[in-house]
XYZ file of C-alpha atoms in Angstrom:
702
model
C -7.558 -20.847 3.900
C -5.910 -19.911 -0.097
C -4.943 -23.223 -1.486
C -6.250 -23.005 -4.747
C -9.479 -24.358 -6.250
C -8.993 -25.534 -9.871
C -11.525 -23.831 -11.839
C -9.822 -24.666 -15.716
C -7.300 -26.344 -16.622
C -3.366 -25.794 -15.504
C -2.298 -27.361 -19.024
C -0.521 -27.063 -22.360
C 3.245 -27.242 -21.035
C 4.948 -27.129 -24.685
C 8.299 -26.997 -24.868
C 9.973 -25.764 -28.116
C 13.619 -26.449 -28.999
C 14.638 -23.094 -31.065
C 17.154 -21.727 -32.913
C 19.266 -18.670 -31.674
C 17.705 -15.998 -33.712
C 13.907 -15.557 -32.916
C 12.453 -14.263 -35.857
C 9.750 -13.440 -35.900
C 9.305 -12.919 -32.131
C 7.799 -15.134 -29.993
C 3.837 -14.169 -28.914
C 1.743 -15.015 -26.226
C -2.033 -13.208 -25.899
C -4.559 -13.167 -23.219
C -8.024 -10.999 -24.681
C -6.527 -7.761 -26.001
C -2.773 -7.885 -24.389
C -0.238 -9.428 -26.613
C 3.634 -9.551 -25.749
C 6.375 -10.159 -28.240
C 9.826 -11.429 -27.398
C 13.077 -11.600 -29.554
C 16.796 -11.349 -29.074
C 18.314 -8.208 -31.052
C 21.493 -9.050 -33.742
C 23.921 -8.129 -30.951
C 21.979 -10.433 -28.304
C 19.779 -7.755 -26.358
C 16.870 -9.598 -24.860
C 13.647 -7.277 -26.390
C 10.083 -7.207 -25.102
C 7.387 -5.478 -26.280
C 3.536 -5.201 -25.346
C 0.175 -4.556 -27.535
C -3.701 -3.966 -26.375
C -5.705 -4.519 -29.410
C -3.027 -4.068 -31.883
C -1.825 -0.844 -30.510
C 1.593 -0.483 -29.450
C 1.910 0.308 -25.397
C 5.459 -0.859 -24.490
C 7.414 -0.665 -27.687
C 10.058 -2.983 -28.115
C 12.409 -2.394 -24.768
C 15.685 -3.845 -23.608
C 16.214 -6.360 -20.526
C 18.840 -7.667 -18.595
C 21.483 -6.658 -15.865
C 24.923 -4.923 -15.039
C 26.797 -7.380 -12.581
C 29.986 -6.533 -10.868
C 31.238 -9.434 -12.257
C 29.875 -9.013 -16.037
C 28.857 -5.117 -16.717
C 27.333 -6.184 -20.007
C 24.480 -9.131 -18.659
C 22.208 -7.258 -21.069
C 23.756 -8.011 -24.183
C 25.154 -11.259 -26.279
C 22.482 -13.425 -25.484
C 20.847 -16.162 -27.345
C 17.773 -18.279 -27.050
C 18.459 -21.559 -26.387
C 14.659 -22.577 -25.511
C 11.552 -21.840 -24.556
C 8.418 -22.966 -22.531
C 4.869 -21.854 -22.558
C 1.922 -22.761 -20.288
C -1.668 -21.684 -19.650
C -2.904 -21.547 -16.247
C -6.772 -21.069 -15.317
C -7.605 -20.982 -11.499
C -9.107 -19.324 -8.503
C -8.320 -19.086 -4.945
C -9.792 -17.904 -1.796
C -8.216 -15.187 -0.061
C -8.547 -14.717 3.761
C -9.694 -11.643 3.448
C -9.744 -8.731 0.882
C -12.163 -6.992 -1.631
C -13.429 -10.429 -3.392
C -14.785 -13.406 -1.963
C -12.405 -15.444 -4.825
C -9.926 -14.270 -7.273
C -9.414 -15.856 -10.913
C -5.739 -16.356 -12.235
C -5.768 -16.385 -15.974
C -2.914 -16.019 -17.776
C -0.429 -17.435 -20.435
C 2.991 -17.784 -19.878
C 5.888 -17.917 -21.741
C 9.627 -18.913 -19.902
C 12.983 -17.541 -22.202
C 15.537 -19.568 -21.314
C 19.105 -17.754 -22.437
C 22.415 -18.289 -22.596
C 25.303 -15.383 -22.229
C 28.391 -15.643 -23.931
C 30.441 -15.773 -20.688
C 28.317 -19.183 -20.520
C 25.815 -17.337 -17.859
C 22.388 -18.627 -17.886
C 19.458 -16.423 -17.289
C 15.815 -17.286 -17.633
C 13.118 -14.339 -18.269
C 9.338 -15.473 -17.566
C 6.333 -13.574 -18.971
C 2.857 -13.674 -17.994
C 0.276 -11.790 -19.574
C -3.077 -11.670 -18.224
C -6.255 -10.019 -19.963
C -5.517 -6.552 -18.186
C -1.735 -6.494 -18.688
C 1.502 -8.473 -18.378
C 3.903 -9.709 -15.501
C 7.343 -10.650 -15.789
C 10.553 -11.344 -14.042
C 14.003 -12.380 -14.105
C 14.998 -16.158 -12.733
C 18.971 -16.914 -12.543
C 19.093 -20.859 -12.585
C 21.310 -22.759 -10.106
C 24.351 -23.233 -12.415
C 28.533 -23.316 -11.666
C 29.316 -19.639 -13.564
C 27.108 -17.702 -11.178
C 26.478 -18.452 -7.775
C 26.996 -15.224 -5.309
C 26.586 -11.921 -7.560
C 26.134 -8.556 -6.986
C 23.730 -6.561 -8.715
C 25.317 -3.207 -10.080
C 21.811 -1.880 -12.028
C 18.843 -3.862 -13.563
C 18.413 -2.631 -17.461
C 14.631 -2.940 -17.643
C 13.145 -0.734 -19.792
C 9.664 0.706 -20.766
C 9.581 2.343 -24.170
C 6.566 4.050 -24.273
C 4.788 5.353 -27.220
C 4.417 9.374 -26.446
C 4.396 12.019 -23.959
C 1.812 10.547 -21.586
C -0.301 12.619 -19.063
C 1.165 10.807 -15.804
C 0.356 10.946 -12.106
C 3.828 10.778 -10.019
C 6.003 11.684 -6.838
C 9.544 11.747 -6.433
C 11.569 8.702 -7.100
C 13.106 8.933 -3.201
C 14.857 6.312 -1.576
C 13.572 6.907 2.110
C 10.079 8.012 1.676
C 6.608 7.771 -0.202
C 4.422 10.512 1.464
C 5.033 13.313 -1.143
C 1.727 15.013 -3.261
C 1.494 14.072 -6.109
C 2.045 16.061 -9.310
C 0.099 16.027 -12.399
C 1.719 16.590 -15.463
C 3.048 15.469 -19.030
C 6.294 13.271 -18.771
C 7.924 15.756 -20.555
C 7.291 18.228 -17.587
C 8.784 15.894 -14.909
C 11.190 17.227 -12.587
C 11.241 16.370 -9.000
C 13.811 18.718 -7.884
C 11.093 21.602 -6.620
C 8.953 19.109 -5.382
C 11.808 17.713 -2.990
C 12.850 20.914 -1.893
C 9.224 22.370 -1.094
C 8.633 18.699 1.059
C 9.845 20.191 4.071
C 6.991 17.958 6.283
C 8.655 15.016 5.409
C 11.311 14.077 7.973
C 13.946 12.175 5.613
C 14.000 12.800 1.787
C 17.308 11.170 -0.593
C 16.497 11.896 -4.201
C 19.522 11.594 -6.266
C 17.802 11.700 -9.562
C 15.716 14.796 -10.220
C 13.778 12.639 -13.441
C 13.313 9.805 -11.107
C 9.281 8.861 -10.030
C 8.016 6.236 -7.900
C 6.065 3.328 -9.005
C 3.003 2.586 -8.984
C 3.224 5.111 -12.141
C -0.239 5.777 -13.227
C -0.087 7.116 -17.041
C -3.132 8.346 -19.341
C -2.568 8.577 -23.286
C -3.815 11.142 -25.391
C -6.102 8.769 -26.952
C -7.376 7.469 -23.910
C -5.368 4.651 -23.032
C -4.715 3.896 -18.978
C -1.278 2.020 -18.036
C -0.077 1.484 -14.688
C 3.450 0.309 -14.320
C 4.517 -1.439 -10.852
C 6.120 -4.482 -9.667
C 4.581 -7.418 -7.363
C 6.471 -9.932 -4.635
C 9.056 -7.483 -4.130
C 11.124 -9.633 -1.763
C 15.401 -9.873 -1.023
C 15.394 -7.031 -3.680
C 15.712 -3.192 -3.543
C 12.296 -1.200 -4.384
C 12.228 -0.160 -8.515
C 12.007 3.454 -9.613
C 11.724 4.724 -12.854
C 14.395 6.923 -14.744
C 12.061 9.330 -17.217
C 14.072 10.127 -20.579
C 12.343 12.778 -21.940
C 13.892 12.627 -25.127
C 11.812 9.413 -26.116
C 9.874 9.170 -23.617
C 11.417 5.974 -22.042
C 11.611 4.724 -18.859
C 14.379 2.919 -16.963
C 14.449 0.542 -13.979
C 16.459 2.795 -10.778
C 17.177 0.298 -8.119
C 17.441 1.816 -4.413
C 21.262 1.448 -3.511
C 22.651 0.313 -0.385
C 25.677 2.344 1.276
C 28.419 0.753 -1.431
C 26.080 1.705 -4.466
C 25.012 -1.949 -4.926
C 21.431 -2.681 -5.821
C 21.233 -6.266 -4.958
C 23.330 -9.345 -3.274
C 21.664 -12.440 -4.575
C 22.722 -15.934 -4.692
C 21.396 -18.388 -7.572
C 18.893 -19.919 -7.758
C 17.081 -16.783 -7.253
C 14.501 -14.153 -8.987
C 13.673 -10.850 -8.972
C 9.960 -9.150 -8.409
C 7.576 -9.225 -11.446
C 7.567 -6.262 -13.415
C 3.814 -5.406 -14.127
C 2.341 -3.479 -16.651
C -1.257 -2.991 -16.713
C -3.611 -1.897 -19.461
C -7.221 -0.681 -20.273
C -9.085 1.557 -21.902
C -11.445 1.968 -18.831
C -9.643 3.730 -15.787
C -12.441 1.121 -13.920
C -10.690 -1.661 -15.102
C -7.657 -0.490 -13.657
C -8.432 -0.501 -10.376
C -10.667 -3.628 -10.509
C -7.102 -5.504 -11.768
C -5.849 -8.604 -9.141
C -3.037 -9.155 -11.585
C -0.193 -7.894 -8.748
C -2.126 -10.019 -6.362
C -1.735 -13.148 -8.661
C 1.709 -12.741 -9.255
C 2.399 -13.306 -5.594
C 2.747 -16.527 -3.915
C 0.304 -18.074 -1.627
C 1.063 -18.612 1.862
C 2.902 -21.595 3.425
C 0.953 -21.565 6.569
C -2.620 -23.226 6.129
C -3.601 -22.006 9.976
C -5.147 -18.408 9.188
C -7.869 -18.498 10.964
C -6.449 -15.976 14.286
C -6.311 -13.088 11.166
C -9.334 -10.784 12.076
C -9.946 -7.593 9.917
C -11.067 -5.006 12.232
C -11.730 -1.381 12.969
C -10.238 0.589 15.932
C -10.186 3.837 17.572
C -7.002 5.309 19.471
C -5.177 8.238 20.605
C -3.204 8.880 17.661
C -5.025 11.907 16.234
C -4.695 14.163 19.997
C -1.279 13.764 19.805
C -1.067 14.659 16.011
C -3.359 17.996 16.608
C -1.715 18.719 20.204
C -3.804 17.689 22.744
C -1.467 15.393 24.141
C 2.127 14.161 23.590
C 3.822 10.460 22.824
C 6.515 11.519 25.649
C 5.781 10.961 29.146
C 8.779 13.762 29.990
C 9.520 16.696 27.916
C 13.506 15.578 28.119
C 15.407 12.777 28.234
C 17.340 14.154 31.206
C 14.431 15.333 33.070
C 14.555 13.374 35.911
C 14.035 14.042 39.996
C 16.401 13.209 42.679
C 15.229 9.267 42.346
C 16.648 9.501 38.523
C 12.891 8.847 37.385
C 11.713 10.951 34.838
C 9.419 14.031 35.672
C 6.008 13.584 33.887
C 4.540 16.444 31.745
C 1.142 16.027 32.530
C 0.466 16.042 28.757
C 1.255 12.476 27.821
C -2.014 10.589 26.036
C -0.941 6.642 26.933
C -2.049 7.079 30.213
C -4.780 4.335 32.084
C -7.467 6.728 32.343
C -7.312 8.031 29.238
C -6.912 4.861 27.480
C -9.806 3.273 29.459
C -12.008 6.350 28.220
C -11.291 5.180 24.483
C -12.198 1.325 25.672
C -15.381 2.802 26.809
C -15.907 4.446 23.509
C -15.083 1.408 21.251
C -17.628 -0.896 23.385
C -20.399 1.145 23.399
C -20.229 1.969 19.528
C -19.035 -1.907 18.570
C -15.184 -1.238 17.232
C -13.274 -4.072 18.093
C -9.759 -2.451 18.979
C -8.000 0.553 20.422
C -4.496 1.084 19.313
C -2.298 3.109 21.907
C 0.893 5.353 20.662
C 3.394 6.186 23.153
C 3.231 3.652 25.973
C 6.631 2.706 25.677
C 9.835 4.123 26.850
C 11.881 6.349 24.445
C 10.051 8.839 23.018
C 11.656 11.768 24.816
C 14.815 11.642 22.505
C 13.180 9.085 19.755
C 13.662 11.624 16.990
C 16.375 13.363 14.412
C 19.093 11.794 16.313
C 20.045 8.651 14.301
C 20.208 6.743 17.363
C 20.677 2.876 17.389
C 18.945 2.157 20.855
C 15.866 4.475 21.541
C 13.113 2.011 22.296
C 12.030 -0.548 24.664
C 9.236 -2.566 23.379
C 8.036 -4.256 26.632
C 8.718 -1.673 28.973
C 5.738 0.804 29.430
C 5.840 4.487 30.939
C 4.866 4.434 35.120
C 1.243 5.962 34.106
C 0.687 3.029 31.192
C -0.691 0.044 33.426
C -0.677 -2.582 31.034
C -1.994 -5.206 33.140
C -4.860 -3.004 34.529
C -5.693 -1.807 30.690
C -5.780 -5.385 29.344
C -7.820 -6.561 31.875
C -10.363 -3.664 31.434
C -10.543 -4.224 27.470
C -11.065 -7.536 27.910
C -13.936 -7.260 30.236
C -15.513 -4.918 27.543
C -15.091 -7.095 24.339
C -12.411 -5.301 23.414
C -8.523 -5.902 21.773
C -5.607 -3.617 22.417
C -3.195 -2.855 19.373
C 0.313 -2.672 20.169
C 2.420 0.187 18.556
C 6.154 -0.161 17.719
C 7.636 2.671 16.607
C 11.477 1.861 16.055
C 12.634 5.539 14.903
C 14.231 3.986 11.764
C 16.479 1.697 14.127
C 15.518 -1.726 12.335
C 18.872 -3.449 13.851
C 17.481 -2.435 17.518
C 14.107 -3.752 16.263
C 14.991 -6.898 14.988
C 17.347 -7.417 18.286
C 14.017 -7.222 20.321
C 11.471 -8.864 17.918
C 10.886 -12.113 18.873
C 10.973 -10.573 22.857
C 8.121 -8.060 21.666
C 6.204 -10.424 19.944
C 5.945 -12.826 23.127
C 5.237 -9.614 25.211
C 2.210 -9.272 23.090
C 1.039 -12.533 22.985
C 1.342 -12.759 26.874
C -1.094 -9.805 26.881
C -3.477 -10.787 24.286
C -2.481 -8.023 21.645
C -3.846 -9.653 18.287
C -1.719 -6.560 15.903
C 1.026 -4.446 15.733
C 1.240 -1.199 14.274
C 5.078 -0.739 13.048
C 6.495 2.772 12.425
C 10.017 3.848 11.183
C 10.188 7.258 10.733
C 14.006 8.586 10.386
C 16.927 7.498 8.808
C 17.891 3.942 8.770
C 19.740 1.773 11.319
C 22.029 0.288 9.776
C 23.455 3.410 8.621
C 23.721 3.710 4.979
C 20.559 1.729 4.337
C 17.273 3.306 2.988
C 13.849 2.694 3.792
C 13.256 1.127 0.052
C 16.399 -0.648 -0.010
C 17.415 -4.704 -0.405
C 18.282 -4.566 3.458
C 14.946 -2.934 4.680
C 12.408 -4.989 2.278
C 14.034 -8.089 3.966
C 13.473 -6.449 7.208
C 9.955 -5.987 6.620
C 9.648 -9.530 5.649
C 11.206 -11.020 8.846
C 8.658 -8.979 10.976
C 6.045 -10.881 8.962
C 7.451 -13.973 9.306
C 7.683 -13.384 13.153
C 4.133 -12.526 12.910
C 3.084 -15.413 11.276
C 4.673 -17.740 13.705
C 3.439 -15.516 16.680
C 0.271 -14.758 15.313
C 0.170 -11.053 15.183
C -1.178 -9.010 12.390
C 1.197 -6.273 10.758
C -0.001 -2.554 10.172
C 3.518 -1.168 8.774
C 3.896 2.801 8.831
C 6.767 4.100 6.618
C 7.704 1.002 4.934
C 8.667 0.461 1.299
C 5.092 0.910 -0.774
C 3.602 -2.310 -1.390
C 3.440 -5.197 -3.894
C 0.922 -7.372 -3.142
C 2.567 -9.536 -0.462
C -0.753 -9.824 1.091
C -1.528 -12.623 -0.539
C 1.912 -14.589 0.474
C 1.919 -13.396 4.141
C -2.047 -12.346 4.939
C -1.024 -11.107 8.265
C 0.286 -8.106 6.248
C -3.357 -6.418 6.792
C -2.264 -2.572 5.767
C 0.583 -0.349 5.518
C 1.218 3.824 5.012
C 3.832 4.217 2.171
C 2.213 7.081 0.898
C 1.257 10.725 2.211
C -1.948 10.059 4.798
C -4.570 12.110 6.476
C -2.005 12.909 9.215
C -0.938 15.548 6.861
C -3.663 17.482 7.481
C -2.588 17.861 11.522
C 1.142 18.854 11.350
C 1.629 20.642 7.431
C -0.390 21.809 4.679
C -2.232 18.412 4.087
C -3.327 16.996 0.832
C -5.250 18.700 -1.450
C -8.643 17.352 -2.831
C -7.720 15.529 -5.741
C -5.481 13.292 -3.348
C -7.426 10.549 -2.767
C -8.876 10.226 -6.130
C -5.112 9.563 -7.567
C -4.357 7.064 -4.600
C -6.637 4.048 -5.630
C -4.512 4.421 -9.069
C -0.968 4.659 -7.523
C -0.394 3.746 -4.179
C -3.655 1.294 -3.675
C -2.541 -0.771 -6.542
C 0.109 -2.823 -4.417
C -2.414 -3.403 -1.536
C -4.509 -1.804 1.358
C -3.450 1.741 3.006
C -3.441 2.935 6.592
C -5.179 6.157 5.427
C -6.836 7.160 8.980
C -10.052 8.518 7.719
C -13.302 9.526 9.550
C -11.763 13.217 10.686
C -15.195 15.085 11.563
C -13.850 18.257 13.188
C -12.150 19.656 9.729
C -11.242 23.059 11.145
C -10.034 24.611 14.328
C -8.433 21.020 15.372
C -5.074 22.489 16.106
C -4.483 25.104 18.354
C -1.085 26.166 17.453
C -2.629 26.849 13.576
C -6.035 27.597 13.996
C -6.577 28.187 9.813
C -5.556 24.695 9.462
C -8.174 22.589 8.007
C -8.529 18.900 6.519
C -9.143 19.515 2.633
C -11.986 17.524 2.425
C -16.011 17.578 3.395
C -17.413 15.348 6.195
C -19.142 13.184 3.711
C -15.999 12.423 1.923
C -14.342 11.287 5.053
C -16.971 8.912 4.959
C -16.976 7.614 1.648
C -12.903 6.966 1.992
C -14.097 4.165 4.446
C -15.145 2.499 0.940
C -12.870 4.090 -1.877
C -9.701 3.359 0.277
C -9.485 0.072 1.044
C -7.827 -1.179 4.510
C -8.960 -4.312 6.514
C -7.604 -2.717 9.790
C -9.457 0.692 9.569
C -8.628 3.522 11.741
C -11.514 5.331 13.134
C -9.360 8.494 13.408
C -11.114 11.384 15.435
C -11.380 12.208 18.900
C -14.651 10.330 20.804
C -15.994 13.470 21.346
C -16.082 14.798 18.122
C -17.907 11.411 16.791
C -20.383 11.906 20.071
C -21.429 15.668 18.564
C -22.172 14.133 14.830
C -23.928 10.890 16.125
C -25.847 9.958 12.723
C -22.859 11.011 10.762
C -21.181 8.320 12.796
C -23.681 6.097 12.308
C -22.202 5.080 8.842
C -18.473 4.432 10.350
C -20.195 2.109 12.829
C -22.077 0.178 9.817
C -19.001 0.121 7.253
C -17.656 -3.183 7.267
C -13.893 -3.822 6.488
C -14.357 -7.202 4.785
C -15.927 -7.666 1.470
C -17.206 -10.739 -0.802
C -17.387 -8.385 -4.107
C -16.518 -4.847 -5.190
C -17.784 -3.055 -8.130
C -15.945 -0.199 -9.578
C -18.730 1.854 -10.510
C -16.761 4.986 -12.509
C -13.185 6.246 -11.987
C -10.996 8.650 -13.193
C -7.698 9.419 -12.102
C -7.464 12.872 -10.412
C -10.568 13.478 -10.796
C -13.590 11.052 -9.071
C -13.606 7.505 -7.960
C -16.965 5.757 -6.827
C -16.613 2.228 -5.791
C -19.318 -0.461 -4.197
C -18.568 -3.225 -1.911
C -20.746 -6.031 -0.879
C -20.237 -7.216 3.233
C -18.342 -10.393 3.619
C -21.450 -13.092 4.566
C -24.114 -10.523 4.192
C -26.559 -9.071 1.277
C -25.564 -5.922 2.130
C -23.771 -3.005 0.023
C -21.719 0.085 0.794
C -20.772 2.631 -1.535
C -18.549 4.999 -1.744
C -18.140 8.151 -3.942
C -15.940 11.151 -3.810
C -14.506 14.126 -6.082
C -11.362 16.657 -6.476
C -11.773 20.148 -5.959
C -14.632 20.352 -8.870
C -18.471 19.578 -7.741
C -19.910 16.720 -9.743
C -23.152 14.524 -10.294
C -22.397 11.213 -9.817
C -25.042 8.668 -11.219
C -24.784 5.496 -9.662
C -27.146 2.391 -11.070
C -27.728 -0.212 -8.476
C -28.217 -3.067 -10.892
C -25.364 -5.114 -8.751
C -28.337 -5.860 -6.089
C -30.250 -8.820 -6.084
C -32.879 -8.871 -8.643
C -36.412 -8.767 -6.757
C -35.265 -7.411 -3.862
C -35.904 -4.540 -1.697
C -33.203 -2.484 0.251
C -32.980 0.325 2.783
C -30.750 2.510 1.548
C -29.141 5.454 4.045
C -27.314 8.527 1.598
C -24.988 10.280 3.553
C -24.239 13.043 1.423
C -22.668 16.868 1.063
C -25.205 19.503 1.966
C -26.125 22.040 -0.822
C -23.920 24.779 1.051
C -20.835 22.143 1.556
C -17.674 22.797 0.207
C -14.444 21.722 1.503
C -13.067 25.093 2.149
C -15.713 26.928 3.663
C -18.135 25.086 4.849
C -16.534 21.309 4.934
C -18.894 19.868 7.937
C -22.247 20.448 6.130
C -23.903 17.125 5.309
C -27.157 15.636 4.523
C -28.712 12.206 5.270
C -31.552 10.886 3.581
C -33.311 7.538 3.600
C -35.055 5.551 0.651
C -35.887 1.999 -0.654
C -34.115 0.717 -3.509
C -34.033 -2.345 -5.833
C -31.804 -3.405 -8.728
C -33.560 -0.766 -10.940
C -32.745 2.261 -8.892
C -30.489 5.003 -10.310
C -29.145 7.295 -7.885
C -28.063 10.547 -8.659
C -25.382 12.161 -6.452
C -24.428 15.818 -5.886
C -21.082 16.076 -4.696
C -19.444 19.433 -3.327
C -15.940 20.136 -4.355
C -13.748 18.472 -2.176
C -16.856 15.914 -1.670
C -18.088 12.676 -1.419
C -21.081 10.744 -0.120
C -21.430 7.276 1.257
C -24.442 5.122 1.212
C -25.601 1.857 3.250
C -27.686 -0.231 1.093
C -29.379 -2.962 3.815
C -31.344 -5.495 2.404
C -35.122 -5.125 3.740
C -36.355 -8.425 6.214
């Protein structure tokens, strides 16, 4: 359960009657972070953020352009303000920690516009950053209204180093670019990204959040949002002349941004700050800004590892479609099989046997249901039937066989972007999952969105993703969403939201030029700030896996693929490669069998965006630890102090590391395994190859 357990005081409700002009500005602080709020002479709400007295966000304006009031960003007066302190601890259903502290100072500024409309701005200051959102109180002057633009700005202090992807309305699957803000131009990046199915970019100076920044004097800044519901995703437009970032909301077909009905509020805008990169990764502020779940019956939510037929189809060994063409039928009107369909009963049983043999809890099967013959690129509304299997997929026999082996089947619902069709079938599809005992579903939204004119990251689709989660809560279905808006901590509100894609995953090594070795060192500072990612790690055959592209390779060593199970967190983690590739290297496969997917504690040991990440995690309910260390294209030595181990206890450490000759490009599958006894005084030195990594299991000795 996630009912808050009080550990401090939720106190100090202090109501202030303040005059119109806020001079000096209102200020709240927590640790090194301070926030100031004021109203300018022409009535513009302005905030600023400081870290240890240093400017982080210089005075920046707030507000909106509404359809009914295009100047809803100035002409405000401050009528009153509330303050409070919150210090509590809550227990997540699953995650990286057994409990999370939520400690902040809050300031609510109650504003009145010269039109008579009311607006509240709520600021929360944590020791590692700030969250703020707009609240529209219930009022006679503002009921139903349309947001044309949000005028939130982030006035930065200089030309910071940025880790960014283009601000695209329909995809987050670009490779990251590292550059100064003054060098951002997404146009060539978008043009070159021909491996992405749908791209919609209208502003060459727009970047996606989470945006990771590093200042010249070593300050780390992360800008994102939390609790994205009933509102479009926020991107950021860069004004290079003054290094000012402005909110850039994803529009609908009418170029409107949001349709709201007061009382209502926006998502939280988040700014995380630290002079240590490790503290950015350790932040739980985005999670804390999300509401706890309404349901208290959450025992059915169970993290798991799973295997599946996915990689054999990605690499061309099999197909999703049962027939080669939608009109390829026999004299009786039945589809003619192509003989390469992966989701057939005999093949799925092979994966079930493999999962059962190695203690892997689930099997995901894609391509099991009718519709794959013409699923992509046609902007077609009615494509898939979510309860009707192909003739060679005997769902009753497969379900019975999996149950006899102690394995659970995971459903796959690809929509080809047709959210309207999926919503019409959603109740039926989830009842079908219940009937056959499927505890989880992987959803997909490849292609242009139906209803036509909507975007993956717009308000309508954001609400669609929530409707799927709500139905999942009703039917006890866990959700792993692909091609959605990037996450914003909603796994706290909807604990069945186990993971999503929303970034460039391992699959790009199958059908394109892949991901550069620094990609996985950037993801924790960007995409993963909002929630777990289904990255599909664990590829063991790193060259020669794609028959049509013999020179294609995964830009990683095998040891790094193991380390990703720790550094890229997901409570539903795919064991992505083919069974025969794991059976060829059973000693290395042991780490994947051992590594958990649910944790009691997490230590960010060392990190630098774009360079390296080392993370240690403690297994849920046990005194075992697992470590993942990864690097970019440069070799490095990772020094790991094991002082987080229980003092006075001995542990057996098994180290899976790059061999001396390993290199992501020339010798990626070279690895070594060694064992040693360790304790809390031990310091390990790990040699990471270019594009490499290391994975360590640390088990308490009996």
